[in-house]
XYZ file of C-alpha atoms in Angstrom:
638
model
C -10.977 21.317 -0.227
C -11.206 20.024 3.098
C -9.075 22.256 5.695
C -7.872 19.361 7.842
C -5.907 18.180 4.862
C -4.848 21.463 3.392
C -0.633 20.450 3.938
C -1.239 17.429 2.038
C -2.665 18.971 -1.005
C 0.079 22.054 -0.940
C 2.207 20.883 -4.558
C 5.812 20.362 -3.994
C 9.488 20.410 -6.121
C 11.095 16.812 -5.959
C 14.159 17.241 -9.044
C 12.804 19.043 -11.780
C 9.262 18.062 -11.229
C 6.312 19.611 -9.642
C 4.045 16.670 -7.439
C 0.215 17.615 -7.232
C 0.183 16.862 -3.510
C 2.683 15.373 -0.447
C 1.498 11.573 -1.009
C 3.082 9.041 -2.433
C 2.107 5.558 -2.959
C 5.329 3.181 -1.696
C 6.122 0.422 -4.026
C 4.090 -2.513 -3.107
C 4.710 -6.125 -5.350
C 1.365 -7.103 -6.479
C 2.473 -9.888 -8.322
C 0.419 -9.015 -11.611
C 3.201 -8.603 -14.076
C 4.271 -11.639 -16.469
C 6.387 -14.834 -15.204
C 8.701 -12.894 -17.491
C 8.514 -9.864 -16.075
C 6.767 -7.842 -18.239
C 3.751 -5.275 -17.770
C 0.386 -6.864 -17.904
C -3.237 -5.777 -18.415
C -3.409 -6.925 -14.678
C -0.907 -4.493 -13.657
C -1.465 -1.563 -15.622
C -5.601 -1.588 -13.940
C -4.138 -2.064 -10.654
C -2.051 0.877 -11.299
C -4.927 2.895 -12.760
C -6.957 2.759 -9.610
C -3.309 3.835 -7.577
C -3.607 6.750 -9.869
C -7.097 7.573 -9.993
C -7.105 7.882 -6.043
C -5.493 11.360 -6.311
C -1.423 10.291 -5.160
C 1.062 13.035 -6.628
C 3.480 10.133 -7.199
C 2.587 6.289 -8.063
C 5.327 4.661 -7.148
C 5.957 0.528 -9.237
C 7.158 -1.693 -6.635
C 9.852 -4.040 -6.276
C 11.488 -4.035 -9.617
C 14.901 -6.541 -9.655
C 17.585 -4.992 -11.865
C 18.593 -8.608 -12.184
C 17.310 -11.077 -14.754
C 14.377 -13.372 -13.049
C 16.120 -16.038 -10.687
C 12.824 -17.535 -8.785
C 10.332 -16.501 -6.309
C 12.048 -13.441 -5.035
C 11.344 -11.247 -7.969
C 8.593 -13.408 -10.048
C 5.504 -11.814 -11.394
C 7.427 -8.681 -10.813
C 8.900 -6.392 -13.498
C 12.062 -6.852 -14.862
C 14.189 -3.943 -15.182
C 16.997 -5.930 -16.307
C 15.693 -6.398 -19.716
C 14.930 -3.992 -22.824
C 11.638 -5.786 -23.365
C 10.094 -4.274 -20.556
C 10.249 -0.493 -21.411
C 7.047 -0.430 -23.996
C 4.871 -1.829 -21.463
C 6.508 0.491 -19.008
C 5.676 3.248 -21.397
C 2.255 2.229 -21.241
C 2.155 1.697 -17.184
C 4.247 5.806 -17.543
C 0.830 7.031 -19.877
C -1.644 5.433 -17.058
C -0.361 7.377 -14.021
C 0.212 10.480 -16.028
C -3.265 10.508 -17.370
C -4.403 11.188 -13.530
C -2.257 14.094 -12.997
C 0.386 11.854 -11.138
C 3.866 11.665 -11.441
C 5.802 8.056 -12.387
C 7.700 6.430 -10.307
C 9.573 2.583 -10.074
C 11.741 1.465 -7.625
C 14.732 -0.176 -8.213
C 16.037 -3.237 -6.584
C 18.780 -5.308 -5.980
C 18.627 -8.958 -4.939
C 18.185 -9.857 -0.964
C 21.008 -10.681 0.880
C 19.666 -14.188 3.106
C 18.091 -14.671 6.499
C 20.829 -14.756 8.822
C 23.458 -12.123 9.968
C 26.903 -13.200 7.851
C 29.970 -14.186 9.666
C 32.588 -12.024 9.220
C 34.144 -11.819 5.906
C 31.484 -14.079 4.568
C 28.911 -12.208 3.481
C 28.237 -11.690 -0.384
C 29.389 -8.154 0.426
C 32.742 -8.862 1.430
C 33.185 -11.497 -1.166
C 32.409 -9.367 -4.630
C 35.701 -8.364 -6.388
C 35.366 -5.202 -8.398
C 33.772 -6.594 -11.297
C 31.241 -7.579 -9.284
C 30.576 -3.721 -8.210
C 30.708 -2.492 -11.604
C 28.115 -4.965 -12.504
C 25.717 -3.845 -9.961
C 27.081 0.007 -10.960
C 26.033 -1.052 -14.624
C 22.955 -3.042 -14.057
C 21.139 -0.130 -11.966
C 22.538 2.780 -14.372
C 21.124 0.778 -17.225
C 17.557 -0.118 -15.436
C 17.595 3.905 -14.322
C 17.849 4.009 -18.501
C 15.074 2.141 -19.558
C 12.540 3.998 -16.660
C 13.855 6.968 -18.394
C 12.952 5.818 -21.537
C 9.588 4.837 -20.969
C 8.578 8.146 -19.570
C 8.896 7.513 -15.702
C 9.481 10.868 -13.767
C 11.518 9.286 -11.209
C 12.995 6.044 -9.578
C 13.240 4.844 -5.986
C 16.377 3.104 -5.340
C 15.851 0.547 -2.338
C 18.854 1.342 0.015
C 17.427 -0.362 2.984
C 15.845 -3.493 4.851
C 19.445 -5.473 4.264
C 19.353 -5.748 0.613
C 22.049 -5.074 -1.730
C 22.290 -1.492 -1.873
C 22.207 -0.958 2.116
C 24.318 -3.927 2.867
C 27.285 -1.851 1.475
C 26.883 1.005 4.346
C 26.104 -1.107 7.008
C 28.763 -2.202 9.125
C 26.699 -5.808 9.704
C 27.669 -6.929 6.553
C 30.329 -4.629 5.500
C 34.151 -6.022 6.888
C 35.875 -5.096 3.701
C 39.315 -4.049 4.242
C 39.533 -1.856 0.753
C 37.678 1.416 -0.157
C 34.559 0.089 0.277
C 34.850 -1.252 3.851
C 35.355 0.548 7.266
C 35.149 4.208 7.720
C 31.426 5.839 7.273
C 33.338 7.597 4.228
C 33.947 4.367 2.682
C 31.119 2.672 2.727
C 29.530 5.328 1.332
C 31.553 5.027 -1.838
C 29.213 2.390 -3.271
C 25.871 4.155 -2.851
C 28.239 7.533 -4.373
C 29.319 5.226 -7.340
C 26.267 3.759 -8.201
C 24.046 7.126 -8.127
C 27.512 8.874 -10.802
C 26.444 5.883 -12.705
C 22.919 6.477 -12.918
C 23.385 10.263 -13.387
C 25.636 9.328 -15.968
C 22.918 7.825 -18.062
C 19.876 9.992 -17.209
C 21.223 13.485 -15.773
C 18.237 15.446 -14.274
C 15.720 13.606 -16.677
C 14.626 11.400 -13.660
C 14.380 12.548 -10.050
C 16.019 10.330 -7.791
C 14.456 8.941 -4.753
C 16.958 6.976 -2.151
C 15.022 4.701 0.541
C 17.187 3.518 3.426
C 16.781 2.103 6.829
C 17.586 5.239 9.635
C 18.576 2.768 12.083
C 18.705 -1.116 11.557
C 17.257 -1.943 14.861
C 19.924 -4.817 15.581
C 22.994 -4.852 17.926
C 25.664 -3.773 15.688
C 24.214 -2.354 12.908
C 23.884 1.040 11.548
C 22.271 4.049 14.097
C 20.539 7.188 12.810
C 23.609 9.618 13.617
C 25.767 7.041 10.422
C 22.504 7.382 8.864
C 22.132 11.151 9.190
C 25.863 11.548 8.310
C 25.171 9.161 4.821
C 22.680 11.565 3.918
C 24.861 14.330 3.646
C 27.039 12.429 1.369
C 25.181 11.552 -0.970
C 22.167 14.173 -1.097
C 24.083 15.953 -3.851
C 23.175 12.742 -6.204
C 20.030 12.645 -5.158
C 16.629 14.649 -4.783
C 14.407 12.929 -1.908
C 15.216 10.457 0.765
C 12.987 8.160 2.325
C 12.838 7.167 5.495
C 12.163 3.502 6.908
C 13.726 1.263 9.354
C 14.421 -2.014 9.964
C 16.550 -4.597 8.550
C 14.693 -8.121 6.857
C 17.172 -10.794 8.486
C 14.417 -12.887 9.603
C 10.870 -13.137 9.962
C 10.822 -12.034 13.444
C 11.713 -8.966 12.203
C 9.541 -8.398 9.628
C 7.089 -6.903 11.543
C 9.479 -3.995 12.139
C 9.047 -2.907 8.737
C 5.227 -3.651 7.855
C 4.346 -3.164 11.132
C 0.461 -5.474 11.630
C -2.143 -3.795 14.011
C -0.721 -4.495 16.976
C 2.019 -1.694 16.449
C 1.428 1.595 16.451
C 0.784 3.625 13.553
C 3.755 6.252 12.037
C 6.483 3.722 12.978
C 9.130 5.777 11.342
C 7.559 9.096 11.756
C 10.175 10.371 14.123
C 13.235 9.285 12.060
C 12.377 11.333 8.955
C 11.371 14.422 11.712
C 14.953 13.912 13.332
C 16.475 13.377 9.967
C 14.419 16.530 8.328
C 15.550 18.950 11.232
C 19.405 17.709 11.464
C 21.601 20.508 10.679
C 22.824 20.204 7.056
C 20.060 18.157 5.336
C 18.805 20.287 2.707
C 16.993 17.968 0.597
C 13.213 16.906 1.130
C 12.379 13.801 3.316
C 10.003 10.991 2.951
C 8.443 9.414 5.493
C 6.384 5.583 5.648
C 5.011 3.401 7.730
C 1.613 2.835 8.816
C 0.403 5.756 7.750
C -3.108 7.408 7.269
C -4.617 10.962 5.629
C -5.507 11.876 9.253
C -1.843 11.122 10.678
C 0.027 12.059 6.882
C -1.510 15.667 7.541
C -0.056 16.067 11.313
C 3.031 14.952 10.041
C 3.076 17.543 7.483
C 1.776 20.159 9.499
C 4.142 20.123 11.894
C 6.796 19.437 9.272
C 8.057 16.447 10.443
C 8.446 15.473 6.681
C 7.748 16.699 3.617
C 6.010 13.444 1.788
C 4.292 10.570 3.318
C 4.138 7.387 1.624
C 1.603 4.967 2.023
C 0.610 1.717 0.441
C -1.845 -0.143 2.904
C -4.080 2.526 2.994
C -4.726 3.109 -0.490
C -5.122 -0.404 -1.242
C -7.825 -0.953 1.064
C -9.428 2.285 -0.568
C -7.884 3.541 -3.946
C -9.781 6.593 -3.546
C -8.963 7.889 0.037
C -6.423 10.373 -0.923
C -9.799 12.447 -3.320
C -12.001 11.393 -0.470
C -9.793 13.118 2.413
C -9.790 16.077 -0.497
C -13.254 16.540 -1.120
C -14.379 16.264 2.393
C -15.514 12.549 2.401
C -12.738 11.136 4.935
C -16.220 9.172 6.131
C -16.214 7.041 3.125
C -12.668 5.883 3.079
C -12.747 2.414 3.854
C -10.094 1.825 6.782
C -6.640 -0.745 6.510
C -7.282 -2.662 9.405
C -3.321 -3.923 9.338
C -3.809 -7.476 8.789
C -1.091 -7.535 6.529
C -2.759 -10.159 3.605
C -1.375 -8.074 1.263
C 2.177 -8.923 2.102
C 1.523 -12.293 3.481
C 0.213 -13.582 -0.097
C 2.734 -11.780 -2.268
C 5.787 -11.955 -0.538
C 5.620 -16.244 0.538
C 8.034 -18.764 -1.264
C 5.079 -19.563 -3.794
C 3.587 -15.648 -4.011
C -0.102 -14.805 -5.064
C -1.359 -11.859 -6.620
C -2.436 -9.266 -4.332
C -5.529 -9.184 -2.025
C -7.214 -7.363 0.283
C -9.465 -8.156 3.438
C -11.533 -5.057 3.532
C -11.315 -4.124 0.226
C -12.434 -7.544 -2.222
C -11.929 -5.764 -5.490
C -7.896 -5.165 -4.925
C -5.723 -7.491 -7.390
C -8.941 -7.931 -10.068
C -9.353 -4.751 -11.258
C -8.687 -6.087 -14.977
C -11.455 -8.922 -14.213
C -13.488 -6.476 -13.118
C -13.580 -3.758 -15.608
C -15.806 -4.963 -18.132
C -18.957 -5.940 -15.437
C -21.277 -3.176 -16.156
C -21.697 -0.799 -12.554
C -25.543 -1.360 -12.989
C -27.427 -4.990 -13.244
C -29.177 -5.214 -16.428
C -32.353 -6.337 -14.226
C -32.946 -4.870 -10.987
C -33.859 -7.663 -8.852
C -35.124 -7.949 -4.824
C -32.478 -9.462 -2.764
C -33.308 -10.643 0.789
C -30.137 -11.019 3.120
C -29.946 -12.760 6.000
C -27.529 -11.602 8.625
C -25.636 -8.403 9.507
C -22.175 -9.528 9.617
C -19.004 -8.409 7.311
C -20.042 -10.621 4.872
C -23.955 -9.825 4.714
C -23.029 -6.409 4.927
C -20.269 -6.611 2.331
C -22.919 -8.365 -0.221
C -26.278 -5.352 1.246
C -23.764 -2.608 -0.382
C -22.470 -4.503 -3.527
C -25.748 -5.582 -4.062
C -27.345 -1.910 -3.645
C -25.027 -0.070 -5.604
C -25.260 -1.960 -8.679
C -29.425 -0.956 -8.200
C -30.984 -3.923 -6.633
C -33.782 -3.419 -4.035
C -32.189 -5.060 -0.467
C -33.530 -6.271 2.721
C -31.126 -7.055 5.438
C -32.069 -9.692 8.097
C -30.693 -8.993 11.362
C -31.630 -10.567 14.733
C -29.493 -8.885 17.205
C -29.882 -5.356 17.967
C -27.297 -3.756 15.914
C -25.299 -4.593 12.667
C -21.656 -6.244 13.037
C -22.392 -10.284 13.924
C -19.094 -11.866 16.141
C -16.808 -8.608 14.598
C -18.257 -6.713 17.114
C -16.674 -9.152 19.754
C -12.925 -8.778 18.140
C -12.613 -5.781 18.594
C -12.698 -4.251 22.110
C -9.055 -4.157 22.870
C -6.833 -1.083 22.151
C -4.803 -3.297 20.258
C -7.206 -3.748 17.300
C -8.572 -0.179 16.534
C -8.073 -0.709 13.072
C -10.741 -3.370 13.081
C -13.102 -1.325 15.510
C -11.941 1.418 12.721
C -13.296 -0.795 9.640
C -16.166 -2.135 11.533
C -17.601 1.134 12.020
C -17.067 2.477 8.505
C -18.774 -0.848 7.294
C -21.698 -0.445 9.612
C -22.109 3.412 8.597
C -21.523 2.781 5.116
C -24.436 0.077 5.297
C -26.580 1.967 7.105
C -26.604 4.860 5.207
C -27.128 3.053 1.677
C -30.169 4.231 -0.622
C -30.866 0.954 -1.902
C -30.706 -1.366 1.568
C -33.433 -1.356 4.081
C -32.293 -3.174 7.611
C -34.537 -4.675 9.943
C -32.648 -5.216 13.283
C -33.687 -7.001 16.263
C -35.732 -9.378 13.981
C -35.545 -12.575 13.399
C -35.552 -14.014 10.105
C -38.193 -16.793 9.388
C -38.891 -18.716 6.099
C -42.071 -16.632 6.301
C -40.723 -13.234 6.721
C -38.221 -13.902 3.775
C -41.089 -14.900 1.465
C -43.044 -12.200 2.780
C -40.634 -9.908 0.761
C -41.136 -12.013 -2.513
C -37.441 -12.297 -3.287
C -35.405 -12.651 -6.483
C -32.234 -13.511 -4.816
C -31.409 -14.767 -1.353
C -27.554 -14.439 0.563
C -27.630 -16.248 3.496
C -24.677 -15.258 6.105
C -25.716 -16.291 9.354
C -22.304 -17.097 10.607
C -20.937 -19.934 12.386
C -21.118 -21.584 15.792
C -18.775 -21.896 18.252
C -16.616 -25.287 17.829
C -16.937 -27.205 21.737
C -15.146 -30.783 20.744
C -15.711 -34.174 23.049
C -12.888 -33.545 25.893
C -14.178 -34.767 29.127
C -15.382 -31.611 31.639
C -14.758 -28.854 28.553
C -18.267 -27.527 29.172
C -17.186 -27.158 33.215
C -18.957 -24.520 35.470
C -15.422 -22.661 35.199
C -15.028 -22.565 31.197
C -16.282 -19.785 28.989
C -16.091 -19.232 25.603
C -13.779 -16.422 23.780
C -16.454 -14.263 22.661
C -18.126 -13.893 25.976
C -14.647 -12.939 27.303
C -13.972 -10.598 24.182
C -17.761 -9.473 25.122
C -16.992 -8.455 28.120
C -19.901 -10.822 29.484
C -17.852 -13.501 31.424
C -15.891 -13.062 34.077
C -12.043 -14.030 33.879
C -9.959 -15.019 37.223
C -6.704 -14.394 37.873
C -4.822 -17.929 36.416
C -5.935 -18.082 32.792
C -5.849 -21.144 30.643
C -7.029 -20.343 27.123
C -7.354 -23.187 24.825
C -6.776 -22.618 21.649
C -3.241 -20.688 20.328
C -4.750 -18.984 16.944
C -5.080 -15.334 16.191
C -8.188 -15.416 18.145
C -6.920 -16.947 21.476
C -3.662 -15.200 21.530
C -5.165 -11.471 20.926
C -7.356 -12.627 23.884
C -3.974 -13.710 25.816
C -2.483 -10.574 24.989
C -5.596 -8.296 26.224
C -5.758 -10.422 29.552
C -2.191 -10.301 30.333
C -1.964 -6.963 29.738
C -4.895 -6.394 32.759
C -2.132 -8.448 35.093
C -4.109 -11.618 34.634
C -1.447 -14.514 34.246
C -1.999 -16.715 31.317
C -0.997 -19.815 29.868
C -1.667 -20.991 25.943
C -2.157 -24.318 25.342
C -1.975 -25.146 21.435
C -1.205 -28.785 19.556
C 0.757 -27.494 16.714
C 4.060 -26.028 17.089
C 5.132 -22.888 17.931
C 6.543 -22.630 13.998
C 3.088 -23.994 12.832
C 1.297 -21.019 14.734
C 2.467 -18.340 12.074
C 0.979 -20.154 9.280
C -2.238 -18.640 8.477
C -1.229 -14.682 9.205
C 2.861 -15.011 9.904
C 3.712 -11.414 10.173
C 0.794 -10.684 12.389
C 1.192 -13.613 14.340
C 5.300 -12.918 14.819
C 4.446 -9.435 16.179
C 1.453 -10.959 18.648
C 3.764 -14.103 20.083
C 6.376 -11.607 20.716
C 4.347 -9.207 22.347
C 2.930 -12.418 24.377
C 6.452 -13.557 25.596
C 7.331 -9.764 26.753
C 4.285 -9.769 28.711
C 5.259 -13.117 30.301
C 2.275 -15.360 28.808
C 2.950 -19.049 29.196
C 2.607 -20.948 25.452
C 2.360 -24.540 25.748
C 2.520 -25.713 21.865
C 2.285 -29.278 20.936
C 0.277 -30.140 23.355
C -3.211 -31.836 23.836
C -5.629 -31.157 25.710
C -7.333 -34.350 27.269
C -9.270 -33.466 30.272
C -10.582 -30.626 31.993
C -11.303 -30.938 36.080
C -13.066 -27.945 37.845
C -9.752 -26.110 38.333
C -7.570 -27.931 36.386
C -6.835 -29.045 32.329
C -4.700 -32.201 31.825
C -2.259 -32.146 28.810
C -0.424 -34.284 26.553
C 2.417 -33.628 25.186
C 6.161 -35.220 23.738
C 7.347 -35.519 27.227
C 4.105 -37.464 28.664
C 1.333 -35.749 30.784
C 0.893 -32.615 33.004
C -1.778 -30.884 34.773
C -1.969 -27.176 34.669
C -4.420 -25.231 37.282
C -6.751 -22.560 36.488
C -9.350 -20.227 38.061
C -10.642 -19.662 34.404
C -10.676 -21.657 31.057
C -11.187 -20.303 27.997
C -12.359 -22.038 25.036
C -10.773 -20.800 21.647
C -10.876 -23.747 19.615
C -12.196 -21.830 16.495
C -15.916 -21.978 14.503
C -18.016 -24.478 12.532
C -20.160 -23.826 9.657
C -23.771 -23.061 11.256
C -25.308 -25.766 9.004
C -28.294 -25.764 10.510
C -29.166 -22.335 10.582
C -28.497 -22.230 6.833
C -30.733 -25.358 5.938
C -34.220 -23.262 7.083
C -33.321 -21.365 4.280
C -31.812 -23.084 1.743
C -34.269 -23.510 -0.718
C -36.620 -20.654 -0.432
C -35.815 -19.350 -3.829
C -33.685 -20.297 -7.256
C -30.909 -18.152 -6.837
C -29.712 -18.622 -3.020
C -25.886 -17.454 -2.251
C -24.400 -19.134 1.273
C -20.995 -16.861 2.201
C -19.199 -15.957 4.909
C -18.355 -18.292 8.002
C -21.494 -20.285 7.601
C -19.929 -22.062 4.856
C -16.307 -22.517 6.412
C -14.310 -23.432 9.504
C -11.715 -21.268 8.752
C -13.206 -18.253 7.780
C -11.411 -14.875 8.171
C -12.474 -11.326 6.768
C -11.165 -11.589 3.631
C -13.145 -14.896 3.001
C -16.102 -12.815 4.705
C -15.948 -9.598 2.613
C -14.851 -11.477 -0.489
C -17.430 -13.604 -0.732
C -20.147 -11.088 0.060
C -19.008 -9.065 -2.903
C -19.324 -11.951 -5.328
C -22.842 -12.357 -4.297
C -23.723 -8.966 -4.763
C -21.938 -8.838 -7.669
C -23.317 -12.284 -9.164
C -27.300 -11.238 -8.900
């Protein structure tokens, strides 16, 4: 075992159960169970890998006590029925076959978007039947985990659902003995965890998740939260620590924080929480968390279990990597937050990943035999995420590969995103993929070389994956190409210099990050974008909420729904609902996204049968997950 990690792998008494290790993977909703709610051969392989990876406890997210009422808990399981427990049972065999305890959180539904007016939240308005129910629904949920052989359930106390809303004084103005003192609106949570002892005693371990401070004007502060605990800890046998409260999607990013935040959000609430003077029971703590920061926090016993779900995602295995002394393996989360963004939407998807292209399809994936039947030569033709994505998958399943790469080092335009502090997680991933590349068996790179439709034939090849990337998009506005204009990646580069008044044009991820980084140097810039400001979440809204906010604290100028029409040699002229205006500049940046390199990719296209285009030379819109996902189909195709 690996001495840097020697706290995590030190076993540990939660109830009446001994856990292998101190991690725990938090419930995540992969949206791979039946419309009905059932378990699914989707869900129990997607728990398998959880389990294989070397977690003491596998926690099942987001599991509705309710009957299925829409989006909110679809594809999820249903713990409100009896017809889930055999597949349960099933899902229970799975994680204990790896030596990992069984875990499934229990939720209620979610309580809106908007902070209730007094006396008119769903709180205030539920006579007691309506308590009882809840009461009854969760004790008889708690039930059927019990009877499919789960070790323990997480009830979801926080983030402004149900459970928390109770406590928490934003939505809590009953007058009876559920409203007002600390006491009081404890009595639900007390109620609710007699009625689940009631019908499983100490058969399941109880884990409680709640929110140490709500982060809003008004709502609750960690010295309630601290004071809670002590209430209740007799019912229960590990807390878990998060923050936050989900009233609106600008505050989402509060609770699955994106890249731009720093890592261990919550750290320091579960160490204040652990040390307070009368907690006795052990403490969870989540949030951003890694093997290398989950053993600090454990050393210095600022908790006693971290949980993490974004990490073992984008590598199932990390926890028996970090074990067995191959933390250089374990391909990095670089926070991009896809997973949420897809499953947690009005229409949800199943799960995905953008570093890691086999997450959600580990069902579809089981049966393809780890070896190609026929080992085959495979030429590829640039060193990007995707080419190098497609070199590995290609390699490990035997195949002979060349990598084409004409720059100097491996990495393509990935290498430009990734020079602010902001996006170490990137820089993180980036460097795993180019060592992981570089030091396969079965892939022989030749930088610094150009590849010709002579070279390639030189190496007589089977298969050919071209992923030469795209080409900066430069569109028809008069005096865009000026002698004061530079594109993004120079600027990201490092390679062009940047004045003092900044104009970037172009308000996606790209051109904000860039914002962000520049402003942050004392440059003043101003974002000039045609869609709206609501518009600009679309493709990545959690990530994007965090960066605009960051943007407006550090005083950046966005100008959405406007046009540009015209640039002058210190000046861009812009349209927008209230007619025209000229903004000044010393620099202009161009960020107005890619285009498929279709040149580049017609030299090449018909060199062999079997030729593979992925990455961005095929799209306009291409991201990492489009990069890395296609590269592993390629590979994975031959």
């Amino acid at each position: 075992m690996n001495s840097k990690y020697h706290s995590i792998f030190t076993p540990i008494k939660v109830g009446n159960m001994i856990v292998k290790n101190r991690i725990e993977t938090s419930p995540a909703a992969p949206r791979l169970a039946s419309a009905e709610g059932l378990v699914t051969p989707e869900l129990i392989e997607w728990t398998r890998a959880l389990a294989q990876g070397g977690a003491g406890i596998v926690t099942v997210g987001i599991s509705m006590v309710t009957p299925p009422f829409g989006h909110m808990n679809g594809f999820c399981l249903n713990m409100g029925d009896n017809n889930v427990v055999p597949g349960l049972a099933v899902l229970a065999d799975t994680i204990h076959r790896y030596g990992a305890k069984a875990s499934i959180e229990l939720a209620g539904f979610a309580m809106g978007h908007d902070l209730p007016e007094e006396g008119k939240s769903p709180i205030d308005m539920m006579i007691q039947e309506d308590i009882d129910g809840w009461i009854r629904m969760f004790a008889d949920a708690a039930e059927r985990a019990m009877k499919a052989g789960m070790d323990m359930i997480l009830i979801h106390g926080g983030h402004g659902i149900l459970v928390s809303n109770f406590f928490s004084p934003l939505f809590n103005h009953r007058t009876d003995k559920y409203g007002g003192s600390l006491e009081n609106r404890a009595r639900f949570v007390r109620e609710l965890l007699e009625g689940i002892r009631a019908k499983v005693g100490n058969k399941l371990a109880i884990e409680f998740r709640l929110s140490a401070e709500e982060l809003v004007p008004g709502g609750v502060e960690l010295n309630e939260t601290i004071a809670y605990i002590k209430l209740i800890q007799d019912k229960i046998d590990l807390v878990h620590i998060s923050a936050g409260v989900l009233l609106d999607d600008e505050m989402v990013p509060i609770t699955t924080q994106p890249t731009y935040l720093k890592r261990g959000y919550n750290a320091h609430y579960a160490a204040k929480i652990k040390k307070a003077e009368g907690i006795t029971i052990p403490v969870t703590t989540v949030g951003s968390i890694d093997l290398d920061l989950a053993a600090e926090i454990i050393d210095h016993g600022e908790a006693d279990i971290c949980a993490m779900i974004r990490t073992v995602i984008a590598d199932p295995q990390s926890v028996n990597k970090a074990r067995t002394g191959r933390e250089e393996e374990i391909r990095p989360c670089i926070r991009c937050v896809l997973c949420l963004n897809r499953t947690h939407g009005m229409e949800p998807l199943r799960i995905a990943c953008a570093a890691n292209p086999k997450v959600g399809r580990e069902f579809e994936l089981r049966d393809i035999p780890a070896t190609a039947e026929q080992k085959k030569k495979v030429v590829i033709v640039g060193g990007g995420p995707a080419g190098m994505e497609a070199a590995r998958t290609a390699g490990d399943r035997g195949h002979d590969v060349v990598l084409f790469e004409k720059g100097n080092c491996l990495g393509g335009t990935l290498r430009l995103a990734v020079t602010p502090d902001f996006k170490a997680d990137l820089k993180n991933y980036l460097d795993w993929a180019i060592r992981m590349t570089s030091r396969h068996p079965q892939v022989q790179i030749k930088l610094a070389t150009e590849a010709t439709p002579e070279r390639i034939l030189a190496e007589s090849p089977d298969a050919l994956i071209i992923a030469v990337g795209a080409e900066s998009n430069i569109p028809p506005i008069p005096g865009l190409n000026g002698e004061n204009s530079v594109w993004v990646g120079d600027v990201e580069a490092g390679t062009a210099e940047v004045g003092q008044e900044v104009v970037i044009a172009g308000g996606g991820l790209t051109g904000c990050e860039t914002a962000l980084n520049l402003a942050r140097k004392g440059k003043n810039v101003t974002i000039i974008e045609m869609v709206s400001e609501k518009e600009m979440h679309t493709p990545s809204p959690i990530p994007m909420t965090a960066l605009l906010q960051l943007l407006k604290k550090e005083q950046v100028a966005i100008l959405s729904e406007h046009r540009l029409t015209k640039v002058s040699e210190h000046s861009v002229l812009i349209e927008g609902a209230a007619g025209e205006k000229e903004v000044s500049f010393d620099t202009l940046i161009i960020s107005l996204g890619v285009k498929p390199n279709i040149s580049e990719v017609s030299k090449f296209a018909g060199l062999v049968d079997d030729v593979f285009c992925i990455g961005d030379c095929t799209t306009s819109s291409g991201t990492l997950y489009t990069a890395t996902t296609a590269g592993y189909n390629a590979g994975l195709d031959i």
